[in-house]
mmCIF file of N, CA and C in Angstrom:
data_model
loop_
_atom_site.group_PDB
_atom_site.id
_atom_site.type_symbol
_atom_site.label_atom_id
_atom_site.label_comp_id
_atom_site.label_asym_id
_atom_site.label_seq_id
_atom_site.Cartn_x
_atom_site.Cartn_y
_atom_site.Cartn_z
ATOM 1 N N UNK T 11 66.723 -25.602 162.034
ATOM 2 C CA UNK T 11 65.293 -25.740 162.237
ATOM 3 C C UNK T 11 64.997 -26.413 163.581
ATOM 4 N N UNK T 12 65.711 -27.490 163.884
ATOM 5 C CA UNK T 12 65.496 -28.209 165.142
ATOM 6 C C UNK T 12 65.869 -27.333 166.338
ATOM 7 N N UNK T 13 66.953 -26.573 166.205
ATOM 8 C CA UNK T 13 67.373 -25.680 167.290
ATOM 9 C C UNK T 13 66.314 -24.615 167.545
ATOM 10 N N UNK T 14 65.729 -24.074 166.461
ATOM 11 C CA UNK T 14 64.685 -23.076 166.621
ATOM 12 C C UNK T 14 63.456 -23.677 167.298
ATOM 13 N N UNK T 15 63.065 -24.869 166.882
ATOM 14 C CA UNK T 15 61.900 -25.522 167.481
ATOM 15 C C UNK T 15 62.111 -25.746 168.978
ATOM 16 N N UNK T 16 63.314 -26.145 169.353
ATOM 17 C CA UNK T 16 63.641 -26.343 170.771
ATOM 18 C C UNK T 16 63.565 -25.020 171.524
ATOM 19 N N UNK T 17 64.134 -23.975 170.926
ATOM 20 C CA UNK T 17 64.109 -22.649 171.560
ATOM 21 C C UNK T 17 62.683 -22.131 171.666
ATOM 22 N N UNK T 18 61.886 -22.341 170.644
ATOM 23 C CA UNK T 18 60.488 -21.886 170.649
ATOM 24 C C UNK T 18 59.695 -22.594 171.745
ATOM 25 N N UNK T 19 59.878 -23.899 171.887
ATOM 26 C CA UNK T 19 59.187 -24.656 172.934
ATOM 27 C C UNK T 19 59.606 -24.153 174.317
ATOM 28 N N UNK T 20 60.898 -23.882 174.492
ATOM 29 C CA UNK T 20 61.386 -23.354 175.770
ATOM 30 C C UNK T 20 60.738 -22.001 176.066
ATOM 31 N N UNK T 21 60.691 -21.135 175.056
ATOM 32 C CA UNK T 21 60.138 -19.798 175.246
ATOM 33 C C UNK T 21 58.656 -19.864 175.625
ATOM 34 N N UNK T 22 57.902 -20.713 174.962
ATOM 35 C CA UNK T 22 56.471 -20.853 175.275
ATOM 36 C C UNK T 22 56.264 -21.328 176.710
ATOM 37 N N UNK T 23 57.046 -22.318 177.141
ATOM 38 C CA UNK T 23 56.926 -22.823 178.505
ATOM 39 C C UNK T 23 57.352 -21.763 179.519
ATOM 40 N N UNK T 24 58.415 -21.048 179.227
ATOM 41 C CA UNK T 24 58.901 -20.009 180.139
ATOM 42 C C UNK T 24 57.864 -18.911 180.327
ATOM 43 N N UNK T 25 57.208 -18.505 179.245
ATOM 44 C CA UNK T 25 56.178 -17.469 179.346
ATOM 45 C C UNK T 25 54.993 -17.974 180.156
ATOM 46 N N UNK T 26 54.664 -19.243 179.976
ATOM 47 C CA UNK T 26 53.554 -19.820 180.724
ATOM 48 C C UNK T 26 53.897 -19.920 182.215
ATOM 49 N N UNK T 27 55.087 -20.404 182.528
ATOM 50 C CA UNK T 27 55.489 -20.607 183.919
ATOM 51 C C UNK T 27 55.880 -19.316 184.624
ATOM 52 N N UNK T 28 56.525 -18.399 183.891
ATOM 53 C CA UNK T 28 57.014 -17.142 184.475
ATOM 54 C C UNK T 28 56.790 -16.005 183.476
ATOM 55 N N UNK T 29 55.569 -15.470 183.435
ATOM 56 C CA UNK T 29 55.275 -14.413 182.460
ATOM 57 C C UNK T 29 56.050 -13.131 182.777
ATOM 58 N N UNK T 30 56.134 -12.274 181.775
ATOM 59 C CA UNK T 30 56.770 -10.973 181.969
ATOM 60 C C UNK T 30 55.873 -10.088 182.812
ATOM 61 N N UNK T 31 56.421 -9.165 183.575
ATOM 62 C CA UNK T 31 57.836 -8.822 183.692
ATOM 63 C C UNK T 31 58.624 -9.904 184.444
ATOM 64 N N UNK T 32 59.904 -10.032 184.051
ATOM 65 C CA UNK T 32 60.803 -11.012 184.619
ATOM 66 C C UNK T 32 61.953 -10.282 185.300
ATOM 67 N N UNK T 33 62.142 -10.517 186.579
ATOM 68 C CA UNK T 33 63.236 -9.876 187.310
ATOM 69 C C UNK T 33 64.460 -10.774 187.332
ATOM 70 N N UNK T 34 65.601 -10.154 186.992
ATOM 71 C CA UNK T 34 66.888 -10.834 187.025
ATOM 72 C C UNK T 34 67.821 -9.906 187.794
ATOM 73 N N UNK T 35 67.871 -10.083 189.123
ATOM 74 C CA UNK T 35 68.640 -9.159 189.960
ATOM 75 C C UNK T 35 68.029 -7.771 189.879
ATOM 76 N N UNK T 36 68.845 -6.736 189.656
ATOM 77 C CA UNK T 36 68.311 -5.371 189.590
ATOM 78 C C UNK T 36 67.687 -5.024 188.238
ATOM 79 N N UNK T 37 67.656 -5.991 187.313
ATOM 80 C CA UNK T 37 67.099 -5.773 185.973
ATOM 81 C C UNK T 37 65.741 -6.437 185.872
ATOM 82 N N UNK T 38 64.784 -5.724 185.276
ATOM 83 C CA UNK T 38 63.458 -6.282 185.027
ATOM 84 C C UNK T 38 63.190 -6.231 183.531
ATOM 85 N N UNK T 39 62.902 -7.387 182.950
ATOM 86 C CA UNK T 39 62.572 -7.461 181.532
ATOM 87 C C UNK T 39 61.081 -7.190 181.402
ATOM 88 N N UNK T 40 60.729 -6.141 180.682
ATOM 89 C CA UNK T 40 59.344 -5.716 180.537
ATOM 90 C C UNK T 40 58.727 -6.283 179.261
ATOM 91 N N UNK T 41 59.508 -6.261 178.171
ATOM 92 C CA UNK T 41 59.005 -6.701 176.870
ATOM 93 C C UNK T 41 60.159 -7.295 176.077
ATOM 94 N N UNK T 42 59.932 -8.426 175.412
ATOM 95 C CA UNK T 42 60.993 -9.080 174.647
ATOM 96 C C UNK T 42 61.164 -8.508 173.245
ATOM 97 N N UNK T 43 60.143 -7.934 172.676
ATOM 98 C CA UNK T 43 60.253 -7.344 171.347
ATOM 99 C C UNK T 43 60.044 -8.349 170.239
ATOM 100 N N UNK T 44 60.506 -7.981 169.046
ATOM 101 C CA UNK T 44 60.300 -8.780 167.829
ATOM 102 C C UNK T 44 61.631 -8.904 167.100
ATOM 103 N N UNK T 45 61.941 -10.122 166.683
ATOM 104 C CA UNK T 45 63.196 -10.374 165.977
ATOM 105 C C UNK T 45 63.041 -10.015 164.498
ATOM 106 N N UNK T 46 64.004 -9.290 163.980
ATOM 107 C CA UNK T 46 64.047 -8.908 162.562
ATOM 108 C C UNK T 46 64.973 -9.880 161.830
ATOM 109 N N UNK T 47 64.462 -11.066 161.501
ATOM 110 C CA UNK T 47 65.276 -12.120 160.900
ATOM 111 C C UNK T 47 65.839 -11.743 159.533
ATOM 112 N N UNK T 48 65.108 -10.940 158.780
ATOM 113 C CA UNK T 48 65.521 -10.608 157.422
ATOM 114 C C UNK T 48 66.568 -9.491 157.364
ATOM 115 N N UNK T 49 66.889 -8.893 158.506
ATOM 116 C CA UNK T 49 67.799 -7.746 158.532
ATOM 117 C C UNK T 49 69.067 -8.115 159.299
ATOM 118 N N UNK T 50 70.173 -8.180 158.582
ATOM 119 C CA UNK T 50 71.441 -8.675 159.128
ATOM 120 C C UNK T 50 71.944 -7.885 160.332
ATOM 121 N N UNK T 51 71.674 -6.602 160.396
ATOM 122 C CA UNK T 51 72.174 -5.793 161.502
ATOM 123 C C UNK T 51 71.524 -6.091 162.844
ATOM 124 N N UNK T 52 70.456 -6.867 162.838
ATOM 125 C CA UNK T 52 69.715 -7.124 164.070
ATOM 126 C C UNK T 52 70.016 -8.489 164.691
ATOM 127 N N UNK T 53 70.951 -9.214 164.101
ATOM 128 C CA UNK T 53 71.347 -10.498 164.677
ATOM 129 C C UNK T 53 72.692 -10.915 164.115
ATOM 130 N N UNK T 54 73.358 -11.783 164.837
ATOM 131 C CA UNK T 54 74.623 -12.366 164.382
ATOM 132 C C UNK T 54 74.656 -13.796 164.911
ATOM 133 N N UNK T 55 75.757 -14.475 164.735
ATOM 134 C CA UNK T 55 75.843 -15.844 165.259
ATOM 135 C C UNK T 55 75.899 -15.850 166.785
ATOM 136 N N UNK T 56 76.166 -14.707 167.414
ATOM 137 C CA UNK T 56 76.261 -14.641 168.879
ATOM 138 C C UNK T 56 75.150 -13.840 169.553
ATOM 139 N N UNK T 57 74.516 -12.928 168.822
ATOM 140 C CA UNK T 57 73.558 -12.018 169.449
ATOM 141 C C UNK T 57 72.295 -11.848 168.608
ATOM 142 N N UNK T 58 71.195 -11.568 169.305
ATOM 143 C CA UNK T 58 69.933 -11.195 168.666
ATOM 144 C C UNK T 58 69.477 -9.916 169.360
ATOM 145 N N UNK T 59 69.114 -8.899 168.569
ATOM 146 C CA UNK T 59 68.670 -7.625 169.111
ATOM 147 C C UNK T 59 67.231 -7.360 168.670
ATOM 148 N N UNK T 60 66.249 -7.829 169.446
ATOM 149 C CA UNK T 60 64.854 -7.682 169.039
ATOM 150 C C UNK T 60 64.352 -6.246 169.185
ATOM 151 N N UNK T 61 63.764 -5.727 168.112
ATOM 152 C CA UNK T 61 63.192 -4.381 168.125
ATOM 153 C C UNK T 61 62.009 -4.370 169.088
ATOM 154 N N UNK T 62 61.989 -3.381 169.959
ATOM 155 C CA UNK T 62 60.910 -3.278 170.940
ATOM 156 C C UNK T 62 61.246 -3.880 172.288
ATOM 157 N N UNK T 63 62.430 -4.477 172.416
ATOM 158 C CA UNK T 63 62.867 -5.010 173.714
ATOM 159 C C UNK T 63 62.911 -3.853 174.711
ATOM 160 N N UNK T 64 62.361 -4.079 175.912
ATOM 161 C CA UNK T 64 62.359 -3.055 176.958
ATOM 162 C C UNK T 64 62.703 -3.706 178.290
ATOM 163 N N UNK T 65 63.608 -3.061 179.016
ATOM 164 C CA UNK T 65 63.940 -3.513 180.367
ATOM 165 C C UNK T 65 64.184 -2.295 181.244
ATOM 166 N N UNK T 66 64.155 -2.516 182.543
ATOM 167 C CA UNK T 66 64.479 -1.449 183.492
ATOM 168 C C UNK T 66 65.605 -1.934 184.391
ATOM 169 N N UNK T 67 66.342 -0.971 184.912
ATOM 170 C CA UNK T 67 67.449 -1.260 185.823
ATOM 171 C C UNK T 67 67.389 -0.243 186.950
ATOM 172 N N UNK T 68 67.380 -0.743 188.178
ATOM 173 C CA UNK T 68 67.411 0.142 189.337
ATOM 174 C C UNK T 68 68.807 0.057 189.946
ATOM 175 N N UNK T 69 69.530 1.163 189.900
ATOM 176 C CA UNK T 69 70.887 1.210 190.423
ATOM 177 C C UNK T 69 70.838 0.996 191.932
ATOM 178 N N UNK T 70 71.476 -0.073 192.431
ATOM 179 C CA UNK T 70 71.409 -0.358 193.864
ATOM 180 C C UNK T 70 72.131 0.686 194.721
ATOM 181 N N UNK T 71 73.067 1.426 194.144
ATOM 182 C CA UNK T 71 73.802 2.436 194.913
ATOM 183 C C UNK T 71 73.065 3.769 194.982
ATOM 184 N N UNK T 72 72.544 4.229 193.848
ATOM 185 C CA UNK T 72 71.914 5.556 193.814
ATOM 186 C C UNK T 72 70.392 5.508 193.803
ATOM 187 N N UNK T 73 69.812 4.338 193.606
ATOM 188 C CA UNK T 73 68.360 4.150 193.462
ATOM 189 C C UNK T 73 67.807 4.800 192.201
ATOM 190 N N UNK T 74 68.685 5.235 191.298
ATOM 191 C CA UNK T 74 68.229 5.804 190.030
ATOM 192 C C UNK T 74 67.585 4.699 189.196
ATOM 193 N N UNK T 75 66.544 5.065 188.450
ATOM 194 C CA UNK T 75 65.843 4.118 187.600
ATOM 195 C C UNK T 75 66.166 4.421 186.138
ATOM 196 N N UNK T 76 66.533 3.382 185.395
ATOM 197 C CA UNK T 76 66.860 3.493 183.981
ATOM 198 C C UNK T 76 65.955 2.564 183.195
ATOM 199 N N UNK T 77 65.580 3.004 182.004
ATOM 200 C CA UNK T 77 64.823 2.153 181.091
ATOM 201 C C UNK T 77 65.640 1.978 179.823
ATOM 202 N N UNK T 78 65.767 0.742 179.355
ATOM 203 C CA UNK T 78 66.519 0.424 178.137
ATOM 204 C C UNK T 78 65.559 -0.053 177.062
ATOM 205 N N UNK T 79 65.847 0.334 175.818
ATOM 206 C CA UNK T 79 65.029 -0.093 174.680
ATOM 207 C C UNK T 79 65.924 -0.371 173.485
ATOM 208 N N UNK T 80 65.458 -1.262 172.634
ATOM 209 C CA UNK T 80 66.095 -1.454 171.338
ATOM 210 C C UNK T 80 65.130 -0.897 170.302
ATOM 211 N N UNK T 81 65.614 0.094 169.558
ATOM 212 C CA UNK T 81 64.808 0.773 168.550
ATOM 213 C C UNK T 81 65.259 0.360 167.149
ATOM 214 N N UNK T 82 64.383 0.524 166.193
ATOM 215 C CA UNK T 82 64.698 0.275 164.790
ATOM 216 C C UNK T 82 65.305 1.556 164.233
ATOM 217 N N UNK T 83 66.591 1.529 163.934
ATOM 218 C CA UNK T 83 67.287 2.715 163.453
ATOM 219 C C UNK T 83 66.737 3.280 162.163
ATOM 220 N N UNK T 84 66.081 2.458 161.354
ATOM 221 C CA UNK T 84 65.521 2.924 160.087
ATOM 222 C C UNK T 84 64.154 3.569 160.261
ATOM 223 N N UNK T 85 63.550 3.436 161.432
ATOM 224 C CA UNK T 85 62.189 3.935 161.639
ATOM 225 C C UNK T 85 62.106 4.992 162.745
ATOM 226 N N UNK T 86 63.205 5.653 163.017
ATOM 227 C CA UNK T 86 63.204 6.646 164.087
ATOM 228 C C UNK T 86 62.476 7.912 163.662
ATOM 229 N N UNK T 87 61.746 8.507 164.599
ATOM 230 C CA UNK T 87 61.063 9.768 164.320
ATOM 231 C C UNK T 87 61.892 10.928 164.890
ATOM 232 N N UNK T 88 61.372 12.131 164.786
ATOM 233 C CA UNK T 88 62.117 13.313 165.237
ATOM 234 C C UNK T 88 62.410 13.300 166.737
ATOM 235 N N UNK T 89 61.637 12.573 167.505
ATOM 236 C CA UNK T 89 61.882 12.456 168.947
ATOM 237 C C UNK T 89 63.257 11.846 169.229
ATOM 238 N N UNK T 90 63.722 10.984 168.316
ATOM 239 C CA UNK T 90 65.007 10.303 168.486
ATOM 240 C C UNK T 90 66.028 10.756 167.431
ATOM 241 N N UNK T 91 65.877 11.970 166.918
ATOM 242 C CA UNK T 91 66.732 12.453 165.825
ATOM 243 C C UNK T 91 68.220 12.397 166.162
ATOM 244 N N UNK T 92 68.577 12.638 167.417
ATOM 245 C CA UNK T 92 70.002 12.662 167.778
ATOM 246 C C UNK T 92 70.670 11.294 167.656
ATOM 247 N N UNK T 93 69.876 10.230 167.566
ATOM 248 C CA UNK T 93 70.439 8.881 167.452
ATOM 249 C C UNK T 93 71.011 8.621 166.066
ATOM 250 N N UNK T 94 70.493 9.304 165.063
ATOM 251 C CA UNK T 94 70.922 9.057 163.694
ATOM 252 C C UNK T 94 70.192 7.857 163.114
ATOM 253 N N UNK T 95 69.917 7.918 161.827
ATOM 254 C CA UNK T 95 69.181 6.829 161.173
ATOM 255 C C UNK T 95 70.136 5.810 160.568
ATOM 256 N N UNK T 96 69.629 4.614 160.388
ATOM 257 C CA UNK T 96 70.397 3.545 159.758
ATOM 258 C C UNK T 96 69.648 2.239 159.877
ATOM 259 N N UNK T 97 70.028 1.262 159.084
ATOM 260 C CA UNK T 97 69.337 -0.029 159.106
ATOM 261 C C UNK T 97 69.989 -0.968 160.122
ATOM 262 N N UNK T 98 70.133 -0.463 161.322
ATOM 263 C CA UNK T 98 70.711 -1.218 162.438
ATOM 264 C C UNK T 98 69.924 -0.888 163.695
ATOM 265 N N UNK T 99 70.082 -1.684 164.740
ATOM 266 C CA UNK T 99 69.409 -1.340 165.986
ATOM 267 C C UNK T 99 70.042 -0.102 166.620
ATOM 268 N N UNK T 100 69.224 0.638 167.339
ATOM 269 C CA UNK T 100 69.695 1.757 168.151
ATOM 270 C C UNK T 100 69.328 1.412 169.584
ATOM 271 N N UNK T 101 70.296 1.532 170.461
ATOM 272 C CA UNK T 101 70.089 1.215 171.871
ATOM 273 C C UNK T 101 69.874 2.516 172.620
ATOM 274 N N UNK T 102 68.770 2.580 173.331
ATOM 275 C CA UNK T 102 68.403 3.776 174.075
ATOM 276 C C UNK T 102 68.350 3.444 175.555
ATOM 277 N N UNK T 103 69.045 4.239 176.356
ATOM 278 C CA UNK T 103 68.953 4.152 177.807
ATOM 279 C C UNK T 103 68.403 5.492 178.280
ATOM 280 N N UNK T 104 67.306 5.434 179.016
ATOM 281 C CA UNK T 104 66.687 6.646 179.539
ATOM 282 C C UNK T 104 66.802 6.640 181.053
ATOM 283 N N UNK T 105 67.472 7.658 181.587
ATOM 284 C CA UNK T 105 67.529 7.831 183.038
ATOM 285 C C UNK T 105 66.273 8.587 183.422
ATOM 286 N N UNK T 106 65.443 7.925 184.216
ATOM 287 C CA UNK T 106 64.155 8.492 184.577
ATOM 288 C C UNK T 106 64.339 9.578 185.628
ATOM 289 N N UNK T 107 63.823 10.762 185.302
ATOM 290 C CA UNK T 107 63.861 11.876 186.234
ATOM 291 C C UNK T 107 62.447 12.262 186.603
ATOM 292 N N UNK T 108 62.305 12.938 187.674
ATOM 293 C CA UNK T 108 60.976 13.359 188.098
ATOM 294 C C UNK T 108 60.404 14.422 187.185
ATOM 295 N N UNK T 109 59.111 14.413 187.016
ATOM 296 C CA UNK T 109 58.369 15.432 186.282
ATOM 297 C C UNK T 109 58.877 15.648 184.862
ATOM 298 N N UNK T 110 59.119 14.556 184.154
ATOM 299 C CA UNK T 110 59.488 14.650 182.750
ATOM 300 C C UNK T 110 60.919 15.070 182.485
ATOM 301 N N UNK T 111 61.770 15.006 183.480
ATOM 302 C CA UNK T 111 63.174 15.387 183.307
ATOM 303 C C UNK T 111 64.033 14.173 182.966
ATOM 304 N N UNK T 112 63.583 13.398 182.004
ATOM 305 C CA UNK T 112 64.324 12.204 181.593
ATOM 306 C C UNK T 112 65.547 12.602 180.767
ATOM 307 N N UNK T 113 66.613 11.817 180.896
ATOM 308 C CA UNK T 113 67.814 12.013 180.090
ATOM 309 C C UNK T 113 67.963 10.804 179.188
ATOM 310 N N UNK T 114 68.200 11.038 177.888
ATOM 311 C CA UNK T 114 68.329 9.946 176.916
ATOM 312 C C UNK T 114 69.771 9.799 176.461
ATOM 313 N N UNK T 115 70.183 8.537 176.327
ATOM 314 C CA UNK T 115 71.529 8.207 175.874
ATOM 315 C C UNK T 115 71.416 7.131 174.794
ATOM 316 N N UNK T 116 71.970 7.415 173.621
ATOM 317 C CA UNK T 116 71.876 6.518 172.479
ATOM 318 C C UNK T 116 73.220 5.876 172.192
ATOM 319 N N UNK T 117 73.160 4.664 171.633
ATOM 320 C CA UNK T 117 74.381 3.996 171.209
ATOM 321 C C UNK T 117 74.085 3.006 170.106
ATOM 322 N N UNK T 118 75.111 2.620 169.363
ATOM 323 C CA UNK T 118 74.981 1.589 168.339
ATOM 324 C C UNK T 118 75.180 0.209 168.951
ATOM 325 N N UNK T 119 75.495 0.173 170.255
ATOM 326 C CA UNK T 119 75.546 -1.074 171.021
ATOM 327 C C UNK T 119 74.967 -0.770 172.398
ATOM 328 N N UNK T 120 74.537 -1.808 173.084
ATOM 329 C CA UNK T 120 74.017 -1.630 174.442
ATOM 330 C C UNK T 120 75.106 -1.073 175.350
ATOM 331 N N UNK T 121 76.301 -1.603 175.189
ATOM 332 C CA UNK T 121 77.426 -1.155 176.012
ATOM 333 C C UNK T 121 77.704 0.331 175.804
ATOM 334 N N UNK T 122 77.681 0.796 174.563
ATOM 335 C CA UNK T 122 77.935 2.214 174.269
ATOM 336 C C UNK T 122 76.894 3.105 174.952
ATOM 337 N N UNK T 123 75.617 2.740 174.846
ATOM 338 C CA UNK T 123 74.555 3.538 175.464
ATOM 339 C C UNK T 123 74.709 3.568 176.983
ATOM 340 N N UNK T 124 75.020 2.425 177.581
ATOM 341 C CA UNK T 124 75.178 2.361 179.035
ATOM 342 C C UNK T 124 76.408 3.120 179.510
ATOM 343 N N UNK T 125 77.477 3.090 178.755
ATOM 344 C CA UNK T 125 78.677 3.838 179.137
ATOM 345 C C UNK T 125 78.408 5.338 179.139
ATOM 346 N N UNK T 126 77.596 5.794 178.194
ATOM 347 C CA UNK T 126 77.204 7.203 178.168
ATOM 348 C C UNK T 126 76.301 7.527 179.363
ATOM 349 N N UNK T 127 75.324 6.661 179.613
ATOM 350 C CA UNK T 127 74.351 6.919 180.687
ATOM 351 C C UNK T 127 75.009 6.966 182.060
ATOM 352 N N UNK T 128 75.953 6.075 182.298
ATOM 353 C CA UNK T 128 76.595 6.000 183.614
ATOM 354 C C UNK T 128 77.913 6.770 183.682
ATOM 355 N N UNK T 129 78.288 7.376 182.544
ATOM 356 C CA UNK T 129 79.550 8.134 182.475
ATOM 357 C C UNK T 129 80.722 7.299 182.982
ATOM 358 N N UNK T 130 80.731 6.042 182.517
ATOM 359 C CA UNK T 130 81.767 5.093 182.928
ATOM 360 C C UNK T 130 82.257 4.360 181.681
ATOM 361 N N UNK T 131 83.483 4.646 181.232
ATOM 362 C CA UNK T 131 83.974 4.032 179.996
ATOM 363 C C UNK T 131 84.227 2.529 180.082
ATOM 364 N N UNK T 132 84.102 1.953 181.270
ATOM 365 C CA UNK T 132 84.383 0.524 181.426
ATOM 366 C C UNK T 132 83.160 -0.302 181.828
ATOM 367 N N UNK T 133 82.016 0.335 181.998
ATOM 368 C CA UNK T 133 80.849 -0.415 182.473
ATOM 369 C C UNK T 133 80.312 -1.337 181.392
ATOM 370 N N UNK T 134 79.621 -2.360 181.804
ATOM 371 C CA UNK T 134 78.950 -3.300 180.903
ATOM 372 C C UNK T 134 77.490 -2.880 180.766
ATOM 373 N N UNK T 135 76.822 -3.442 179.783
ATOM 374 C CA UNK T 135 75.401 -3.125 179.597
ATOM 375 C C UNK T 135 74.574 -3.653 180.753
ATOM 376 N N UNK T 136 73.476 -2.997 180.997
ATOM 377 C CA UNK T 136 72.563 -3.397 182.053
ATOM 378 C C UNK T 136 71.136 -3.549 181.513
ATOM 379 N N UNK T 137 71.047 -4.050 180.285
ATOM 380 C CA UNK T 137 69.746 -4.283 179.656
ATOM 381 C C UNK T 137 69.213 -5.659 180.003
ATOM 382 N N UNK T 138 70.106 -6.584 180.308
ATOM 383 C CA UNK T 138 69.700 -7.954 180.574
ATOM 384 C C UNK T 138 69.882 -8.879 179.392
ATOM 385 N N UNK T 139 70.397 -8.377 178.284
ATOM 386 C CA UNK T 139 70.554 -9.194 177.079
ATOM 387 C C UNK T 139 71.542 -10.336 177.252
ATOM 388 N N UNK T 140 72.456 -10.202 178.186
ATOM 389 C CA UNK T 140 73.470 -11.236 178.399
ATOM 390 C C UNK T 140 73.033 -12.295 179.409
ATOM 391 N N UNK T 141 71.909 -12.074 180.058
ATOM 392 C CA UNK T 141 71.404 -13.031 181.040
ATOM 393 C C UNK T 141 70.914 -14.296 180.335
ATOM 394 N N UNK T 142 71.282 -15.448 180.858
ATOM 395 C CA UNK T 142 70.962 -16.731 180.235
ATOM 396 C C UNK T 142 69.464 -16.883 179.963
ATOM 397 N N UNK T 143 68.640 -16.637 180.961
ATOM 398 C CA UNK T 143 67.196 -16.808 180.813
ATOM 399 C C UNK T 143 66.640 -15.880 179.738
ATOM 400 N N UNK T 144 67.132 -14.668 179.675
ATOM 401 C CA UNK T 144 66.661 -13.704 178.683
ATOM 402 C C UNK T 144 67.085 -14.146 177.286
ATOM 403 N N UNK T 145 68.323 -14.564 177.137
ATOM 404 C CA UNK T 145 68.819 -15.036 175.844
ATOM 405 C C UNK T 145 67.997 -16.221 175.341
ATOM 406 N N UNK T 146 67.700 -17.155 176.226
ATOM 407 C CA UNK T 146 66.900 -18.331 175.834
ATOM 408 C C UNK T 146 65.513 -17.903 175.343
ATOM 409 N N UNK T 147 64.919 -16.947 176.037
ATOM 410 C CA UNK T 147 63.585 -16.490 175.618
ATOM 411 C C UNK T 147 63.631 -15.766 174.283
ATOM 412 N N UNK T 148 64.631 -14.937 174.073
ATOM 413 C CA UNK T 148 64.765 -14.212 172.813
ATOM 414 C C UNK T 148 64.977 -15.176 171.650
ATOM 415 N N UNK T 149 65.764 -16.218 171.867
ATOM 416 C CA UNK T 149 66.025 -17.212 170.801
ATOM 417 C C UNK T 149 64.733 -17.877 170.336
ATOM 418 N N UNK T 150 63.731 -17.933 171.179
ATOM 419 C CA UNK T 150 62.486 -18.587 170.819
ATOM 420 C C UNK T 150 61.415 -17.657 170.258
ATOM 421 N N UNK T 151 61.738 -16.372 170.089
ATOM 422 C CA UNK T 151 60.763 -15.440 169.522
ATOM 423 C C UNK T 151 60.528 -15.733 168.047
ATOM 424 N N UNK T 152 59.343 -15.394 167.565
ATOM 425 C CA UNK T 152 59.040 -15.537 166.132
ATOM 426 C C UNK T 152 59.666 -14.403 165.374
#
C-alpha cells in the first residue's frame, strides 16, 4: 500500500511537471493506458502491461515511424483477428506507411512484436516500457 501511494504521488507530479507526450530518445510515450490489476496476465512482480499504452518510435537509420500499442487480448475485434484471442495482453507494432499502407505485427510480448516488425531475431522492444521514467509512471496508474 505504501509503495503504491509513493508511486501514485510520483506519477501525479510527473504528469504535472512533464505531461504527455513524453520523449525518451527516439521513443515518444503518447498514452500510458490503464492497469488491469484483477487480471494476472497483465502484470507480474517485474512488469506491468497497461491496456491502451501507446508509444511511437522513429528509426534513426531509416526514418521509418512505428506505433506500439498494448491491446486487451480478450476484447479484440475482427480488425485484429490475426493476433488471436486470449486473456492476456497483445502487443501491436504498426509500421506507418503512406496512404494507409500500414503493416501490423502482433506478439504475446513486446519483444516478439518488435522482432517481427524489424525482422531481427535479436532486437529488443522499442515501446519504452523498460525506460525508468516510463516504468515509474506506469506503477502509479490507477
